[in-house]
mmCIF file of N, CA and C in Angstrom:
data_model
loop_
_atom_site.group_PDB
_atom_site.id
_atom_site.type_symbol
_atom_site.label_atom_id
_atom_site.label_comp_id
_atom_site.label_asym_id
_atom_site.label_seq_id
_atom_site.Cartn_x
_atom_site.Cartn_y
_atom_site.Cartn_z
ATOM 1 N N MET M 1 54.449 25.765 -53.264
ATOM 2 C CA MET M 1 55.541 25.901 -52.324
ATOM 3 C C MET M 1 55.433 27.263 -51.643
ATOM 4 N N PRO M 2 55.444 27.306 -50.299
ATOM 5 C CA PRO M 2 55.283 28.574 -49.592
ATOM 6 C C PRO M 2 56.468 29.499 -49.829
ATOM 7 N N LYS M 3 56.170 30.764 -49.897
ATOM 8 C CA LYS M 3 57.184 31.792 -50.086
ATOM 9 C C LYS M 3 57.891 32.060 -48.759
ATOM 10 N N PRO M 4 59.264 32.194 -48.767
ATOM 11 C CA PRO M 4 59.963 32.496 -47.521
ATOM 12 C C PRO M 4 59.538 33.854 -46.983
ATOM 13 N N PRO M 5 59.654 34.054 -45.668
ATOM 14 C CA PRO M 5 59.257 35.328 -45.090
ATOM 15 C C PRO M 5 60.152 36.458 -45.584
ATOM 16 N N SER M 6 59.630 37.652 -45.570
ATOM 17 C CA SER M 6 60.415 38.825 -45.948
ATOM 18 C C SER M 6 61.332 39.194 -44.810
ATOM 19 N N PRO M 7 62.578 39.598 -45.126
ATOM 20 C CA PRO M 7 63.466 40.005 -44.045
ATOM 21 C C PRO M 7 62.970 41.276 -43.381
ATOM 22 N N LEU M 8 63.373 41.448 -42.146
ATOM 23 C CA LEU M 8 62.993 42.641 -41.402
ATOM 24 C C LEU M 8 63.644 43.874 -41.998
ATOM 25 N N LYS M 9 63.067 45.000 -41.728
ATOM 26 C CA LYS M 9 63.644 46.278 -42.127
ATOM 27 C C LYS M 9 64.811 46.608 -41.199
ATOM 28 N N PRO M 10 65.733 47.487 -41.627
ATOM 29 C CA PRO M 10 66.817 47.880 -40.721
ATOM 30 C C PRO M 10 66.263 48.357 -39.392
ATOM 31 N N ARG M 11 66.979 48.086 -38.329
ATOM 32 C CA ARG M 11 66.482 48.338 -36.985
ATOM 33 C C ARG M 11 67.089 49.600 -36.378
ATOM 34 N N ALA M 12 66.460 50.034 -35.315
ATOM 35 C CA ALA M 12 66.972 51.166 -34.559
ATOM 36 C C ALA M 12 68.272 50.769 -33.865
ATOM 37 N N ALA M 13 69.129 51.721 -33.648
ATOM 38 C CA ALA M 13 70.409 51.460 -32.985
ATOM 39 C C ALA M 13 70.181 50.786 -31.640
ATOM 40 N N GLY M 14 70.957 49.736 -31.373
ATOM 41 C CA GLY M 14 70.891 49.060 -30.083
ATOM 42 C C GLY M 14 69.875 47.939 -30.006
ATOM 43 N N VAL M 15 68.923 47.858 -30.931
ATOM 44 C CA VAL M 15 67.936 46.782 -30.902
ATOM 45 C C VAL M 15 68.539 45.580 -31.622
ATOM 46 N N LYS M 16 68.545 44.441 -30.986
ATOM 47 C CA LYS M 16 69.142 43.235 -31.546
ATOM 48 C C LYS M 16 68.109 42.403 -32.285
ATOM 49 N N CYS M 17 68.545 41.767 -33.365
ATOM 50 C CA CYS M 17 67.658 40.949 -34.186
ATOM 51 C C CYS M 17 68.094 39.487 -34.112
ATOM 52 N N VAL M 18 67.134 38.622 -33.802
ATOM 53 C CA VAL M 18 67.372 37.192 -33.658
ATOM 54 C C VAL M 18 66.738 36.465 -34.844
ATOM 55 N N LEU M 19 67.466 35.474 -35.378
ATOM 56 C CA LEU M 19 66.957 34.643 -36.463
ATOM 57 C C LEU M 19 66.801 33.210 -35.943
ATOM 58 N N PRO M 20 65.609 32.878 -35.389
ATOM 59 C CA PRO M 20 65.399 31.501 -34.940
ATOM 60 C C PRO M 20 64.888 30.611 -36.074
ATOM 61 N N VAL M 21 65.276 29.335 -36.015
ATOM 62 C CA VAL M 21 64.769 28.335 -36.943
ATOM 63 C C VAL M 21 63.766 27.497 -36.168
ATOM 64 N N ALA M 22 62.509 27.555 -36.556
ATOM 65 C CA ALA M 22 61.440 26.823 -35.862
ATOM 66 C C ALA M 22 60.615 26.083 -36.904
ATOM 67 N N GLN M 23 60.765 24.759 -36.942
ATOM 68 C CA GLN M 23 60.073 23.956 -37.954
ATOM 69 C C GLN M 23 58.559 24.022 -37.829
ATOM 70 N N GLU M 24 58.066 24.057 -36.614
ATOM 71 C CA GLU M 24 56.624 24.084 -36.401
ATOM 72 C C GLU M 24 56.151 25.526 -36.278
ATOM 73 N N HIS M 25 55.046 25.819 -36.933
ATOM 74 C CA HIS M 25 54.505 27.180 -36.936
ATOM 75 C C HIS M 25 54.247 27.697 -35.519
ATOM 76 N N ALA M 26 53.652 26.855 -34.674
ATOM 77 C CA ALA M 26 53.346 27.274 -33.296
ATOM 78 C C ALA M 26 54.619 27.582 -32.518
ATOM 79 N N THR M 27 55.667 26.807 -32.733
ATOM 80 C CA THR M 27 56.946 27.057 -32.059
ATOM 81 C C THR M 27 57.527 28.383 -32.506
ATOM 82 N N GLY M 28 57.436 28.660 -33.795
ATOM 83 C CA GLY M 28 57.921 29.939 -34.312
ATOM 84 C C GLY M 28 57.170 31.120 -33.732
ATOM 85 N N LEU M 29 55.853 30.990 -33.629
ATOM 86 C CA LEU M 29 55.051 32.075 -33.041
ATOM 87 C C LEU M 29 55.393 32.281 -31.568
ATOM 88 N N THR M 30 55.575 31.187 -30.843
ATOM 89 C CA THR M 30 55.929 31.277 -29.425
ATOM 90 C C THR M 30 57.288 31.948 -29.257
ATOM 91 N N ALA M 31 58.263 31.531 -30.065
ATOM 92 C CA ALA M 31 59.602 32.129 -29.995
ATOM 93 C C ALA M 31 59.543 33.613 -30.326
ATOM 94 N N LYS M 32 58.803 33.943 -31.365
ATOM 95 C CA LYS M 32 58.704 35.344 -31.772
ATOM 96 C C LYS M 32 58.078 36.188 -30.664
ATOM 97 N N ARG M 33 57.001 35.705 -30.092
ATOM 98 C CA ARG M 33 56.315 36.445 -29.024
ATOM 99 C C ARG M 33 57.222 36.617 -27.806
ATOM 100 N N ALA M 34 57.862 35.529 -27.384
ATOM 101 C CA ALA M 34 58.711 35.574 -26.184
ATOM 102 C C ALA M 34 59.896 36.514 -26.383
ATOM 103 N N LEU M 35 60.540 36.444 -27.538
ATOM 104 C CA LEU M 35 61.707 37.292 -27.781
ATOM 105 C C LEU M 35 61.320 38.742 -28.033
ATOM 106 N N THR M 36 60.202 38.963 -28.696
ATOM 107 C CA THR M 36 59.712 40.329 -28.919
ATOM 108 C C THR M 36 59.349 40.982 -27.595
ATOM 109 N N ASP M 37 58.762 40.207 -26.692
ATOM 110 C CA ASP M 37 58.367 40.731 -25.381
ATOM 111 C C ASP M 37 59.545 41.244 -24.563
ATOM 112 N N VAL M 38 60.748 40.717 -24.812
ATOM 113 C CA VAL M 38 61.925 41.185 -24.072
ATOM 114 C C VAL M 38 62.796 42.120 -24.912
ATOM 115 N N GLY M 39 62.261 42.615 -26.037
ATOM 116 C CA GLY M 39 62.925 43.690 -26.765
ATOM 117 C C GLY M 39 63.711 43.325 -28.011
ATOM 118 N N TYR M 40 63.638 42.071 -28.460
ATOM 119 C CA TYR M 40 64.341 41.690 -29.677
ATOM 120 C C TYR M 40 63.437 41.846 -30.898
ATOM 121 N N LEU M 41 64.037 42.098 -32.050
ATOM 122 C CA LEU M 41 63.347 41.921 -33.319
ATOM 123 C C LEU M 41 63.543 40.459 -33.683
ATOM 124 N N VAL M 42 62.551 39.843 -34.301
ATOM 125 C CA VAL M 42 62.620 38.410 -34.574
ATOM 126 C C VAL M 42 62.194 38.148 -36.010
ATOM 127 N N ASP M 43 62.992 37.358 -36.698
ATOM 128 C CA ASP M 43 62.765 36.991 -38.090
ATOM 129 C C ASP M 43 62.749 35.468 -38.149
ATOM 130 N N VAL M 44 61.604 34.827 -37.931
ATOM 131 C CA VAL M 44 61.507 33.372 -37.816
ATOM 132 C C VAL M 44 61.591 32.705 -39.191
ATOM 133 N N THR M 45 62.368 31.604 -39.255
ATOM 134 C CA THR M 45 62.411 30.769 -40.453
ATOM 135 C C THR M 45 61.980 29.360 -40.080
ATOM 136 N N ARG M 46 61.589 28.568 -41.087
ATOM 137 C CA ARG M 46 61.048 27.236 -40.818
ATOM 138 C C ARG M 46 62.041 26.100 -40.994
ATOM 139 N N ASN M 47 63.174 26.362 -41.640
ATOM 140 C CA ASN M 47 64.169 25.304 -41.838
ATOM 141 C C ASN M 47 65.533 25.921 -42.101
ATOM 142 N N ALA M 48 66.542 25.067 -42.142
ATOM 143 C CA ALA M 48 67.917 25.548 -42.300
ATOM 144 C C ALA M 48 68.135 26.240 -43.638
ATOM 145 N N GLU M 49 67.559 25.700 -44.696
ATOM 146 C CA GLU M 49 67.728 26.297 -46.013
ATOM 147 C C GLU M 49 67.161 27.717 -46.040
ATOM 148 N N GLU M 50 65.982 27.882 -45.476
ATOM 149 C CA GLU M 50 65.363 29.201 -45.410
ATOM 150 C C GLU M 50 66.209 30.151 -44.554
ATOM 151 N N ALA M 51 66.764 29.644 -43.461
ATOM 152 C CA ALA M 51 67.598 30.470 -42.589
ATOM 153 C C ALA M 51 68.837 30.959 -43.324
ATOM 154 N N ILE M 52 69.502 30.081 -44.061
ATOM 155 C CA ILE M 52 70.710 30.475 -44.797
ATOM 156 C C ILE M 52 70.358 31.470 -45.895
ATOM 157 N N THR M 53 69.239 31.270 -46.563
ATOM 158 C CA THR M 53 68.812 32.194 -47.617
ATOM 159 C C THR M 53 68.510 33.576 -47.049
ATOM 160 N N LEU M 54 67.865 33.610 -45.909
ATOM 161 C CA LEU M 54 67.435 34.874 -45.311
ATOM 162 C C LEU M 54 68.527 35.553 -44.490
ATOM 163 N N PHE M 55 69.485 34.778 -43.981
ATOM 164 C CA PHE M 55 70.504 35.319 -43.082
ATOM 165 C C PHE M 55 71.263 36.490 -43.716
ATOM 166 N N ASP M 56 71.360 37.562 -42.943
ATOM 167 C CA ASP M 56 72.108 38.749 -43.348
ATOM 168 C C ASP M 56 72.913 39.214 -42.139
ATOM 169 N N ALA M 57 74.224 39.126 -42.234
ATOM 170 C CA ALA M 57 75.081 39.470 -41.095
ATOM 171 C C ALA M 57 74.913 40.924 -40.662
ATOM 172 N N LYS M 58 74.474 41.790 -41.571
ATOM 173 C CA LYS M 58 74.269 43.194 -41.206
ATOM 174 C C LYS M 58 72.948 43.398 -40.477
ATOM 175 N N LEU M 59 72.054 42.440 -40.569
ATOM 176 C CA LEU M 59 70.742 42.548 -39.945
ATOM 177 C C LEU M 59 70.588 41.625 -38.735
ATOM 178 N N HIS M 60 70.983 40.384 -38.867
ATOM 179 C CA HIS M 60 70.772 39.386 -37.814
ATOM 180 C C HIS M 60 71.973 39.323 -36.876
ATOM 181 N N ASP M 61 71.720 39.561 -35.598
ATOM 182 C CA ASP M 61 72.778 39.572 -34.594
ATOM 183 C C ASP M 61 73.087 38.196 -34.040
ATOM 184 N N VAL M 62 72.129 37.294 -34.098
ATOM 185 C CA VAL M 62 72.317 35.940 -33.561
ATOM 186 C C VAL M 62 71.339 34.989 -34.248
ATOM 187 N N VAL M 63 71.780 33.742 -34.429
ATOM 188 C CA VAL M 63 70.942 32.688 -35.003
ATOM 189 C C VAL M 63 70.678 31.660 -33.904
ATOM 190 N N VAL M 64 69.421 31.239 -33.789
ATOM 191 C CA VAL M 64 69.025 30.212 -32.815
ATOM 192 C C VAL M 64 68.464 29.043 -33.617
ATOM 193 N N THR M 65 68.999 27.849 -33.373
ATOM 194 C CA THR M 65 68.576 26.690 -34.134
ATOM 195 C C THR M 65 68.373 25.469 -33.247
ATOM 196 N N ALA M 66 67.529 24.583 -33.708
ATOM 197 C CA ALA M 66 67.341 23.293 -33.043
ATOM 198 C C ALA M 66 68.445 22.351 -33.502
ATOM 199 N N GLU M 67 68.676 21.314 -32.713
ATOM 200 C CA GLU M 67 69.689 20.332 -33.074
ATOM 201 C C GLU M 67 69.222 19.466 -34.241
ATOM 202 N N ALA M 68 68.016 18.945 -34.137
ATOM 203 C CA ALA M 68 67.509 18.008 -35.142
ATOM 204 C C ALA M 68 66.590 18.732 -36.119
ATOM 205 N N MET M 69 66.988 18.704 -37.377
ATOM 206 C CA MET M 69 66.158 19.248 -38.447
ATOM 207 C C MET M 69 66.145 18.217 -39.569
ATOM 208 N N PRO M 70 65.168 18.275 -40.460
ATOM 209 C CA PRO M 70 65.046 17.234 -41.483
ATOM 210 C C PRO M 70 66.249 17.090 -42.417
ATOM 211 N N SER M 71 66.844 18.176 -42.858
ATOM 212 C CA SER M 71 67.880 18.064 -43.884
ATOM 213 C C SER M 71 69.304 18.163 -43.349
ATOM 214 N N ILE M 72 69.538 19.049 -42.384
ATOM 215 C CA ILE M 72 70.870 19.174 -41.787
ATOM 216 C C ILE M 72 70.721 19.387 -40.288
ATOM 217 N N THR M 73 71.798 19.221 -39.559
ATOM 218 C CA THR M 73 71.738 19.415 -38.115
ATOM 219 C C THR M 73 71.956 20.888 -37.769
ATOM 220 N N GLY M 74 71.639 21.228 -36.544
ATOM 221 C CA GLY M 74 71.871 22.586 -36.073
ATOM 222 C C GLY M 74 73.341 22.962 -36.118
ATOM 223 N N ALA M 75 74.222 22.003 -35.802
ATOM 224 C CA ALA M 75 75.666 22.273 -35.863
ATOM 225 C C ALA M 75 76.117 22.525 -37.297
ATOM 226 N N GLU M 76 75.550 21.800 -38.248
ATOM 227 C CA GLU M 76 75.885 22.047 -39.659
ATOM 228 C C GLU M 76 75.422 23.439 -40.090
ATOM 229 N N LEU M 77 74.234 23.832 -39.650
ATOM 230 C CA LEU M 77 73.756 25.186 -39.945
ATOM 231 C C LEU M 77 74.698 26.219 -39.324
ATOM 232 N N ALA M 78 75.142 25.963 -38.100
ATOM 233 C CA ALA M 78 76.075 26.879 -37.443
ATOM 234 C C ALA M 78 77.350 27.036 -38.260
ATOM 235 N N HIS M 79 77.873 25.929 -38.798
ATOM 236 C CA HIS M 79 79.066 26.002 -39.644
ATOM 237 C C HIS M 79 78.818 26.897 -40.860
ATOM 238 N N MET M 80 77.651 26.768 -41.481
ATOM 239 C CA MET M 80 77.320 27.591 -42.653
ATOM 240 C C MET M 80 77.245 29.070 -42.283
ATOM 241 N N VAL M 81 76.614 29.362 -41.146
ATOM 242 C CA VAL M 81 76.522 30.753 -40.688
ATOM 243 C C VAL M 81 77.920 31.306 -40.441
ATOM 244 N N LYS M 82 78.756 30.530 -39.758
ATOM 245 C CA LYS M 82 80.113 30.978 -39.417
ATOM 246 C C LYS M 82 80.971 31.182 -40.659
ATOM 247 N N LEU M 83 80.746 30.403 -41.714
ATOM 248 C CA LEU M 83 81.479 30.623 -42.962
ATOM 249 C C LEU M 83 81.136 31.983 -43.566
ATOM 250 N N ARG M 84 79.895 32.387 -43.452
ATOM 251 C CA ARG M 84 79.446 33.677 -43.991
ATOM 252 C C ARG M 84 79.754 34.828 -43.058
ATOM 253 N N SER M 85 79.707 34.565 -41.750
ATOM 254 C CA SER M 85 79.883 35.620 -40.758
ATOM 255 C C SER M 85 80.465 35.026 -39.479
ATOM 256 N N PRO M 86 81.788 34.924 -39.378
ATOM 257 C CA PRO M 86 82.416 34.255 -38.233
ATOM 258 C C PRO M 86 82.060 34.845 -36.873
ATOM 259 N N ARG M 87 81.703 36.116 -36.818
ATOM 260 C CA ARG M 87 81.407 36.758 -35.535
ATOM 261 C C ARG M 87 79.952 36.639 -35.103
ATOM 262 N N THR M 88 79.075 36.151 -35.970
ATOM 263 C CA THR M 88 77.662 36.016 -35.606
ATOM 264 C C THR M 88 77.493 34.827 -34.666
ATOM 265 N N PRO M 89 76.972 35.062 -33.460
ATOM 266 C CA PRO M 89 76.756 33.953 -32.528
ATOM 267 C C PRO M 89 75.637 33.018 -33.001
ATOM 268 N N VAL M 90 75.820 31.730 -32.700
ATOM 269 C CA VAL M 90 74.798 30.725 -32.991
ATOM 270 C C VAL M 90 74.524 29.972 -31.699
ATOM 271 N N VAL M 91 73.236 29.898 -31.331
ATOM 272 C CA VAL M 91 72.796 29.194 -30.128
ATOM 273 C C VAL M 91 72.031 27.946 -30.577
ATOM 274 N N LEU M 92 72.395 26.803 -29.993
ATOM 275 C CA LEU M 92 71.753 25.540 -30.322
ATOM 276 C C LEU M 92 70.831 25.116 -29.193
ATOM 277 N N LEU M 93 69.605 24.741 -29.537
ATOM 278 C CA LEU M 93 68.654 24.173 -28.586
ATOM 279 C C LEU M 93 68.688 22.663 -28.787
ATOM 280 N N ALA M 94 69.225 21.939 -27.807
ATOM 281 C CA ALA M 94 69.452 20.501 -27.953
ATOM 282 C C ALA M 94 68.563 19.709 -27.013
ATOM 283 N N GLU M 95 68.147 18.549 -27.463
ATOM 284 C CA GLU M 95 67.325 17.652 -26.649
ATOM 285 C C GLU M 95 68.161 16.689 -25.827
ATOM 286 N N ARG M 96 69.415 16.490 -26.216
ATOM 287 C CA ARG M 96 70.258 15.494 -25.547
ATOM 288 C C ARG M 96 71.722 15.931 -25.572
ATOM 289 N N ALA M 97 72.570 15.124 -24.980
ATOM 290 C CA ALA M 97 74.005 15.410 -24.938
ATOM 291 C C ALA M 97 74.590 15.394 -26.352
ATOM 292 N N ALA M 98 75.724 16.023 -26.512
ATOM 293 C CA ALA M 98 76.364 16.180 -27.819
ATOM 294 C C ALA M 98 76.670 14.846 -28.482
ATOM 295 N N THR M 99 76.347 14.759 -29.772
ATOM 296 C CA THR M 99 76.694 13.589 -30.563
ATOM 297 C C THR M 99 77.583 13.977 -31.735
ATOM 298 N N GLU M 100 77.868 15.248 -31.879
ATOM 299 C CA GLU M 100 78.698 15.710 -32.983
ATOM 300 C C GLU M 100 79.513 16.927 -32.540
ATOM 301 N N ASP M 101 80.386 17.369 -33.399
ATOM 302 C CA ASP M 101 81.240 18.517 -33.114
ATOM 303 C C ASP M 101 80.385 19.775 -32.958
ATOM 304 N N ARG M 102 80.528 20.413 -31.818
ATOM 305 C CA ARG M 102 79.776 21.640 -31.550
ATOM 306 C C ARG M 102 80.702 22.847 -31.372
ATOM 307 N N SER M 103 81.899 22.756 -31.891
ATOM 308 C CA SER M 103 82.882 23.817 -31.696
ATOM 309 C C SER M 103 82.474 25.133 -32.359
ATOM 310 N N CYS M 104 81.599 25.083 -33.341
ATOM 311 C CA CYS M 104 81.172 26.301 -34.038
ATOM 312 C C CYS M 104 80.042 27.023 -33.302
ATOM 313 N N LEU M 105 79.555 26.444 -32.217
ATOM 314 C CA LEU M 105 78.428 27.019 -31.484
ATOM 315 C C LEU M 105 78.910 27.933 -30.365
ATOM 316 N N ASP M 106 78.159 28.990 -30.135
ATOM 317 C CA ASP M 106 78.503 29.937 -29.082
ATOM 318 C C ASP M 106 77.818 29.600 -27.765
ATOM 319 N N ALA M 107 76.701 28.878 -27.831
ATOM 320 C CA ALA M 107 75.992 28.436 -26.628
ATOM 321 C C ALA M 107 75.139 27.232 -26.997
ATOM 322 N N VAL M 108 75.005 26.315 -26.041
ATOM 323 C CA VAL M 108 74.144 25.144 -26.209
ATOM 324 C C VAL M 108 73.254 25.061 -24.981
ATOM 325 N N LEU M 109 71.964 25.018 -25.207
ATOM 326 C CA LEU M 109 70.997 24.847 -24.121
ATOM 327 C C LEU M 109 70.396 23.462 -24.270
ATOM 328 N N GLU M 110 70.650 22.591 -23.296
ATOM 329 C CA GLU M 110 70.233 21.190 -23.393
ATOM 330 C C GLU M 110 69.120 20.837 -22.419
ATOM 331 N N ASN M 111 68.463 19.710 -22.735
ATOM 332 C CA ASN M 111 67.482 19.076 -21.855
ATOM 333 C C ASN M 111 66.355 19.998 -21.399
ATOM 334 N N GLY M 112 65.811 20.768 -22.305
ATOM 335 C CA GLY M 112 64.675 21.616 -21.972
ATOM 336 C C GLY M 112 65.016 22.888 -21.232
ATOM 337 N N ALA M 113 66.274 23.114 -20.882
ATOM 338 C CA ALA M 113 66.664 24.329 -20.161
ATOM 339 C C ALA M 113 66.466 25.570 -21.007
ATOM 340 N N TYR M 114 66.347 25.407 -22.321
ATOM 341 C CA TYR M 114 66.228 26.566 -23.196
ATOM 342 C C TYR M 114 64.963 27.364 -22.961
ATOM 343 N N ALA M 115 63.940 26.740 -22.437
ATOM 344 C CA ALA M 115 62.710 27.483 -22.167
ATOM 345 C C ALA M 115 62.962 28.590 -21.152
ATOM 346 N N ARG M 116 63.819 28.337 -20.187
ATOM 347 C CA ARG M 116 64.133 29.327 -19.157
ATOM 348 C C ARG M 116 65.389 30.128 -19.471
ATOM 349 N N GLY M 117 66.303 29.542 -20.249
ATOM 350 C CA GLY M 117 67.605 30.157 -20.393
ATOM 351 C C GLY M 117 67.909 30.841 -21.706
ATOM 352 N N LEU M 118 66.960 30.849 -22.639
ATOM 353 C CA LEU M 118 67.260 31.407 -23.959
ATOM 354 C C LEU M 118 67.611 32.880 -23.897
ATOM 355 N N THR M 119 66.810 33.680 -23.226
ATOM 356 C CA THR M 119 67.108 35.119 -23.208
ATOM 357 C C THR M 119 68.433 35.393 -22.504
ATOM 358 N N SER M 120 68.746 34.641 -21.455
ATOM 359 C CA SER M 120 70.039 34.800 -20.775
ATOM 360 C C SER M 120 71.183 34.425 -21.704
ATOM 361 N N ALA M 121 71.027 33.325 -22.436
ATOM 362 C CA ALA M 121 72.073 32.888 -23.366
ATOM 363 C C ALA M 121 72.255 33.915 -24.485
ATOM 364 N N LEU M 122 71.166 34.465 -24.986
ATOM 365 C CA LEU M 122 71.268 35.485 -26.035
ATOM 366 C C LEU M 122 72.024 36.707 -25.529
ATOM 367 N N GLN M 123 71.678 37.168 -24.354
ATOM 368 C CA GLN M 123 72.387 38.324 -23.788
ATOM 369 C C GLN M 123 73.868 38.046 -23.669
ATOM 370 N N GLU M 124 74.225 36.852 -23.202
ATOM 371 C CA GLU M 124 75.630 36.495 -23.016
ATOM 372 C C GLU M 124 76.397 36.436 -24.334
ATOM 373 N N VAL M 125 75.852 35.754 -25.351
ATOM 374 C CA VAL M 125 76.572 35.643 -26.617
ATOM 375 C C VAL M 125 76.630 36.973 -27.347
ATOM 376 N N LEU M 126 75.627 37.804 -27.195
ATOM 377 C CA LEU M 126 75.660 39.112 -27.843
ATOM 378 C C LEU M 126 76.690 40.030 -27.199
ATOM 379 N N VAL M 127 76.841 39.948 -25.893
ATOM 380 C CA VAL M 127 77.886 40.725 -25.215
ATOM 381 C C VAL M 127 79.260 40.246 -25.680
ATOM 382 N N ASP M 128 79.448 38.911 -25.745
ATOM 383 C CA ASP M 128 80.723 38.349 -26.175
ATOM 384 C C ASP M 128 81.038 38.717 -27.624
ATOM 385 N N ALA M 129 80.018 38.781 -28.478
ATOM 386 C CA ALA M 129 80.224 39.103 -29.895
ATOM 387 C C ALA M 129 80.452 40.588 -30.130
ATOM 388 N N GLY M 130 79.927 41.411 -29.206
ATOM 389 C CA GLY M 130 79.953 42.854 -29.377
ATOM 390 C C GLY M 130 81.295 43.435 -29.159
#
């Protein structure tokens, strides 16, 4: 069984840390590269369980999750994050229109728009949370 990634070290003041959930290794690398290129620290996890285990409200400023995951949905993960840290924003990357309660989410990017809109959505939810 693979060992979960090590959490990031404390960051410099003002640098935001994103915790994306990316089931596929290539997707995680792409997300990490894209977000690092625009100034974020990135701590990629492969599933919801790993994300909840690794999540630290003092370290992670925002969680980004997919809607469909093998064990729980992105909205369910958002509920878990909000129980631990109500002020931490959660952004959902969705493939289709809502099929469940998304009230715990701070932003939803649907129908492939997340490729262009993720950094904008992160900036918006981080300003709102700050």
